[in-house]
XYZ file of C-alpha atoms in Angstrom:
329
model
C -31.581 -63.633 -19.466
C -30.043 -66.546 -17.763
C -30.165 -67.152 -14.435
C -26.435 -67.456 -14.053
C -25.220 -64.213 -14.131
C -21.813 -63.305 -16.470
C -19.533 -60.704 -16.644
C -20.638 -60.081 -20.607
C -23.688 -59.201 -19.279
C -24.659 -55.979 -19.806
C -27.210 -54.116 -17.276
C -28.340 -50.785 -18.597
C -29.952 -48.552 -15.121
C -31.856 -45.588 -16.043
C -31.935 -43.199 -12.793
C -28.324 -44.694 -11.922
C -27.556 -41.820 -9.613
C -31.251 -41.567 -8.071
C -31.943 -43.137 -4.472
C -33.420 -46.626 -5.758
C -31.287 -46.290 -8.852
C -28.042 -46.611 -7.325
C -28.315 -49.333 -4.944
C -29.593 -51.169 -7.600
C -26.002 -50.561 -10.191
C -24.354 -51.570 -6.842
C -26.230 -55.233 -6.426
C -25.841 -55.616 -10.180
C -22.108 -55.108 -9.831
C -22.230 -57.456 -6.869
C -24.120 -60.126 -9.042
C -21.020 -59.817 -11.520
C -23.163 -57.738 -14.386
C -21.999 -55.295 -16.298
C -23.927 -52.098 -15.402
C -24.222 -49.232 -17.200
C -25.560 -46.591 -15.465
C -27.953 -43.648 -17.095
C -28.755 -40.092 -15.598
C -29.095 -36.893 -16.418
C -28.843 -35.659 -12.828
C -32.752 -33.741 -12.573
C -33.418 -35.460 -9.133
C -30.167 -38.016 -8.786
C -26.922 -37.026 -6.916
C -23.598 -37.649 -8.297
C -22.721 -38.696 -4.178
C -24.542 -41.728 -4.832
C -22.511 -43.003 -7.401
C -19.563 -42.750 -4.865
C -19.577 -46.581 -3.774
C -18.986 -48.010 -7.168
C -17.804 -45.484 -9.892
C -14.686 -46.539 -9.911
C -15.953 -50.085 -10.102
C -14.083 -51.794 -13.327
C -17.412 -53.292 -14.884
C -19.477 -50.200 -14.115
C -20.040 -47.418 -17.188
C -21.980 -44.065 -16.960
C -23.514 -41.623 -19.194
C -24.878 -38.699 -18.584
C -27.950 -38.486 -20.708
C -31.382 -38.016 -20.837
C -33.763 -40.898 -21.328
C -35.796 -38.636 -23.809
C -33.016 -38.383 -26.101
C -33.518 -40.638 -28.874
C -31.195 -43.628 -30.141
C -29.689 -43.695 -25.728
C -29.333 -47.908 -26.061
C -28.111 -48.179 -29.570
C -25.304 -45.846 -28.826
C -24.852 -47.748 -25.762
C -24.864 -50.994 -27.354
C -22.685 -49.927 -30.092
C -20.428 -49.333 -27.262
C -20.079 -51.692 -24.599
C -22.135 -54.887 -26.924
C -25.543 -56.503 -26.466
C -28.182 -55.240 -23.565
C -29.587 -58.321 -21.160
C -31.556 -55.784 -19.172
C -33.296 -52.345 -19.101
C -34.009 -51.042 -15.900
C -36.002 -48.375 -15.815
C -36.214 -46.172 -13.243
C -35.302 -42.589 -14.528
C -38.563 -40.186 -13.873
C -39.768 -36.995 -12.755
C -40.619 -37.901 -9.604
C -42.347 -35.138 -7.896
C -46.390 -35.318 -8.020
C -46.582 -31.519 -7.788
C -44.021 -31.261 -10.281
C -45.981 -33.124 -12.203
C -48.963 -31.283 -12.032
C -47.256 -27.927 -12.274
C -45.572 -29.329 -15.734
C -48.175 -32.269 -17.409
C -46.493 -32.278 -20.920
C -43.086 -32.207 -19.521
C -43.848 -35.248 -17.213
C -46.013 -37.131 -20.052
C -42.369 -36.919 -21.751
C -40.401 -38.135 -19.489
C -42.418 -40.714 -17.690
C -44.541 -42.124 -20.439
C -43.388 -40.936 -23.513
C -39.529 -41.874 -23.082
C -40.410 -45.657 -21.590
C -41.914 -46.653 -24.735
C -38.833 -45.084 -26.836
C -36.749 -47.418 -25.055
C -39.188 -50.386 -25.066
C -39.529 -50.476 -28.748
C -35.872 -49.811 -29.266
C -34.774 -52.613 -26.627
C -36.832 -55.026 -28.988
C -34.712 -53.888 -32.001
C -31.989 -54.160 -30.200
C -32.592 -58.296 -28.977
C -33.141 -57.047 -25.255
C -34.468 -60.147 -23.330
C -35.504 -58.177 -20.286
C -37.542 -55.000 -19.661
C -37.828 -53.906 -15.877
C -39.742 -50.881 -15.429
C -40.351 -48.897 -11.982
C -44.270 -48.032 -11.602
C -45.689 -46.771 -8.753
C -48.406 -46.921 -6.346
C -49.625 -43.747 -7.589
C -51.038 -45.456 -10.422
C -54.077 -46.710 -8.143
C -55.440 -42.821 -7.513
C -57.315 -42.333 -5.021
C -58.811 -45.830 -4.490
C -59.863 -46.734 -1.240
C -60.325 -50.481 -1.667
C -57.522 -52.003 0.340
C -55.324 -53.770 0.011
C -54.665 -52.465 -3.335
C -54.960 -55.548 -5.766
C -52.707 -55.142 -9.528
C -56.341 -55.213 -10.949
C -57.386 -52.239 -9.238
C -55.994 -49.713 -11.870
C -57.376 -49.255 -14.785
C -58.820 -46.941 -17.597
C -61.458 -46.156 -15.088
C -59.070 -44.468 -12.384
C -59.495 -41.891 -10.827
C -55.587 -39.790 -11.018
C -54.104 -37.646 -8.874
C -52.097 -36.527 -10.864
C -49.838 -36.823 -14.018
C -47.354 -38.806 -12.577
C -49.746 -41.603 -11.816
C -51.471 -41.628 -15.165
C -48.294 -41.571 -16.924
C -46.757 -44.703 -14.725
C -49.858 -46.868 -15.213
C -49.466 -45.809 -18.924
C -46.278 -47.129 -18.840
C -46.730 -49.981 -16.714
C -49.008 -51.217 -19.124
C -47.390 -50.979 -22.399
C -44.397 -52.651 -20.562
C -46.037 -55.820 -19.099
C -48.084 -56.005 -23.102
C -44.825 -56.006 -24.683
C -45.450 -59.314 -26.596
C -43.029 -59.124 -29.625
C -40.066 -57.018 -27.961
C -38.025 -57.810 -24.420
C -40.044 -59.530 -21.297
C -41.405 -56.341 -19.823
C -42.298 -55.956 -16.249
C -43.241 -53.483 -14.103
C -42.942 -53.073 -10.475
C -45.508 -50.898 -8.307
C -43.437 -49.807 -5.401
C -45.273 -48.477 -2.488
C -43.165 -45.977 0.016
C -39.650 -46.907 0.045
C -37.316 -45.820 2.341
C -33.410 -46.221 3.412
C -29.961 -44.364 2.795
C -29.234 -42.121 0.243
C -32.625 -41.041 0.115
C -32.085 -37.485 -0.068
C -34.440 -35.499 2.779
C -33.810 -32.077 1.719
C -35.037 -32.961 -1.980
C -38.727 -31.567 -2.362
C -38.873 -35.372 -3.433
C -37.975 -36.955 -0.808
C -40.220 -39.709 1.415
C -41.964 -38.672 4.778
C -39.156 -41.454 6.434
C -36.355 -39.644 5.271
C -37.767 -36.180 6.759
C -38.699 -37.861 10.043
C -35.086 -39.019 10.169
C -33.358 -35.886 9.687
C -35.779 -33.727 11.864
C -35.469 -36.719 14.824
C -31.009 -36.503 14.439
C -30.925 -33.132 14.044
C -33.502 -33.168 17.503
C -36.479 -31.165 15.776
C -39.926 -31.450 16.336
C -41.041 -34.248 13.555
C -44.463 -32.652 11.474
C -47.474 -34.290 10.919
C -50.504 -33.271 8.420
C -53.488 -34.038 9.508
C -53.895 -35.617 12.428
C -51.432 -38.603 11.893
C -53.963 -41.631 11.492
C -53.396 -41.755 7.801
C -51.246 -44.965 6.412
C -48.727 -46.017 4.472
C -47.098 -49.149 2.822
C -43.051 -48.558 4.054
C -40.698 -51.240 2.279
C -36.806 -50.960 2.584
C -34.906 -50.347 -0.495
C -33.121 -53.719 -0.278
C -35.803 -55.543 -0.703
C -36.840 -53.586 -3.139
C -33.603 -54.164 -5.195
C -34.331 -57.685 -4.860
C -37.958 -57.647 -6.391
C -36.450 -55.790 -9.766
C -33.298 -58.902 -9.722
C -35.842 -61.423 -9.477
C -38.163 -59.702 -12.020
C -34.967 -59.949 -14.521
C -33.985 -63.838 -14.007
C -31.283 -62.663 -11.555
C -31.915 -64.709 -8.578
C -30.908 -68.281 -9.130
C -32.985 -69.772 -6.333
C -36.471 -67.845 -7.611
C -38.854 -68.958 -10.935
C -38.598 -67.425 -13.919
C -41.166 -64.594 -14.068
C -43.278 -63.933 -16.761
C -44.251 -60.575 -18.131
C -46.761 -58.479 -15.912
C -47.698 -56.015 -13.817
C -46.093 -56.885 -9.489
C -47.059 -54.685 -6.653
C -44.277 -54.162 -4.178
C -44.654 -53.397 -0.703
C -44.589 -54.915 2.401
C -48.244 -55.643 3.101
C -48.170 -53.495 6.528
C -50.094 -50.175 7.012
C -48.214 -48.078 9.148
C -49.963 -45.058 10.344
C -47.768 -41.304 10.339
C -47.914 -41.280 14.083
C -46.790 -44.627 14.708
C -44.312 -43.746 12.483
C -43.160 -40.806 14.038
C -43.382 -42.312 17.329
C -40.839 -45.424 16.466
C -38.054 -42.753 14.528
C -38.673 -40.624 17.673
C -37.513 -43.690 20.358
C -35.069 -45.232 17.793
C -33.611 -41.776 18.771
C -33.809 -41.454 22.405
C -36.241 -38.613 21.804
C -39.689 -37.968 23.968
C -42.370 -36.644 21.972
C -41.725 -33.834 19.921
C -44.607 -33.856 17.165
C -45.961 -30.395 15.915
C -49.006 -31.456 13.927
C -50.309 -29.022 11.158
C -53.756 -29.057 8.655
C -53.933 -31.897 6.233
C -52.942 -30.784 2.580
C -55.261 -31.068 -0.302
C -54.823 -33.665 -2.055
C -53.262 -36.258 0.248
C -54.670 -39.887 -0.067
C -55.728 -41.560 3.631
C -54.690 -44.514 2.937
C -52.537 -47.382 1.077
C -51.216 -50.611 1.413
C -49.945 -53.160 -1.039
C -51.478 -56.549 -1.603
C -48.479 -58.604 -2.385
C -49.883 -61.742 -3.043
C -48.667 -62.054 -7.366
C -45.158 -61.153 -6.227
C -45.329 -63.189 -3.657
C -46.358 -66.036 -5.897
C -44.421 -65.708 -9.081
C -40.887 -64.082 -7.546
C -41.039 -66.172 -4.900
C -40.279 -62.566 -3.030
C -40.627 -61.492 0.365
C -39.908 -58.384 2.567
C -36.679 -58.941 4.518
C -36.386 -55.865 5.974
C -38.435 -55.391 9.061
C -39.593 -51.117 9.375
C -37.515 -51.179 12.715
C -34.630 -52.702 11.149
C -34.916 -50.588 7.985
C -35.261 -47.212 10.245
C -32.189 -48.126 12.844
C -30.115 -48.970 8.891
C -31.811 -45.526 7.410
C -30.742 -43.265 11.043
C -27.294 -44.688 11.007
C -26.576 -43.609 7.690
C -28.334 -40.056 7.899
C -26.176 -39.625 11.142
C -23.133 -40.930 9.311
C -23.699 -37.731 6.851
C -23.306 -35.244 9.729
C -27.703 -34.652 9.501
């Protein structure tokens, strides 16, 4: 895809009405793409569509991603694709393990249905959303893209069935330039915190507005990798020749995160004086399960995208309060 982007360009966005999903239809539209936007509503919320629906160059579907012959219909319709971005899933890791085939489907089985039929279709671009899940339980740090392999040890489903993916998409040598993006914990509005889905941010921030004790499992010193959705959007524009300024970015596998372990408690702690809030943290045992620790080693994306975090986690949690606030939390 060029890096000037045109009006004739058409954007197809799997997971169009999820969190991630739809700020990324509304930078597209901003960037003057076409977008057509896929979901079949499992986990995404027809309220997030709300900013742009009635946008003149955005399309939607309802569909699901496992139904066969999705981008040739689409294509038929609205002319050729410049861009698949993936990001429709089952997101849930115990949904996932509670349903294994179903998930397999979905999240494995479905990406490389609409790899192989993007490549029959002249698709130049292939952006797929992995996940740090695919690392397991690996407790080198930071985590390096060479970390997961064959050898890991999975958590779960989910994270076998993204690293699957993320692999057959970055190997894609004959069909569009596939990439995949591991994205560590992301966090901002629209992120839904009464989904059984939902991030540990978007909890904190409902519990802090809505002046509840915030909960902790285990004893708060585990850590995470927190990068703001923005700058997430950004990562998947560079990774599809978007972003005039960056280099053109070759297919592979791109960890995205912001580099910065941030433990629960400090978390908690930051949401609870971003609030005006003493401390009001119940903690409870740890669950099963839970890894300790993760943070992203951003060096390829770093390199190749010429991408950065923008979004400080202060600045990103003030942005993220306002809005839950803003829907009456």
């Amino acid at each position: 895809m060029s890096k000037k982007t045109s009006a004739e360009a058409v954007c197809v966005v799997t997971g169009a009405a999820g969190f991630v999903g739809s700020h990324l239809c509304e930078r597209l539209l901003g960037l003057g793409c076409r977008v057509m936007g896929v979901d079949n509503f499992f986990s995404g919320r027809w309220e997030n569509l709300t900013p742009f629906r009635d946008h003149p160059r955005f399309s939607f579907l309802e569909r699901s991603v496992t139904e066969p012959g999705l981008l040739r219909e689409i294509a038929a319709e609205h002319g050729p694709l410049a861009c698949v971005f993936h990001l429709a899933a089952i997101v849930s890791v115990p949904y996932s393990v509670d349903h294994p085939e179903e998930t397999w489907a979905v999240n494995y089985q479905s990406t490389i249905g609409l790899l192989q039929e993007a490549g029959r279709l002249g698709c130049a671009r292939f952006v797929f959303a992995g996940s740090a899940a695919e690392y397991g339980d690996d407790a080198r740090l930071p985590l390096r893209e060479s970390y997961a392999g064959d050898q890991t040890s999975w958590l779960s489903p989910y994270g076998e069935a993204k690293y699957r993916s993320s692999r057959a998409v970055a190997a894609c040598g004959d069909g569009p330039r596939g990439v995949a993006l591991r994205c560590f914990n992301i966090f901002g509005p629209r992120q839904d915190p009464s989904s059984p889905y939902s991030g540990v941010i978007s909890r904190f921030a409902e519990m802090a507005v809505r002046g509840e004790a915030l909960t902790i499992f285990g004893d708060g010193h585990q850590s995470r990798d927190f990068v703001y959705v923005s700058d997430v959007v950004d990562a998947y524009c560079r990774a599809a020749g978007l972003v005039a300024s960056a280099p053109e970015v070759p297919a592979g596998i791109y960890n995205v995160g912001s580099g910065t372990r941030t433990t629960i408690l400090e978390l908690a702690r930051m949401i609870l004086s971003l609030t005006e809030r003493g401390e009001s943290i119940r903690f409870y045992a740890e669950r099963p399960g839970d890894i300790r620790h993760s943070v992203a080693c951003i060096d390829a994306i770093q390199a190749v995208m010429a991408w950065r975090p923008r979004v400080s986690l202060e600045e990103g949690l003030r942005e993220t309060l306002r809005w839950m606030q803003s829907q009456g939390a």
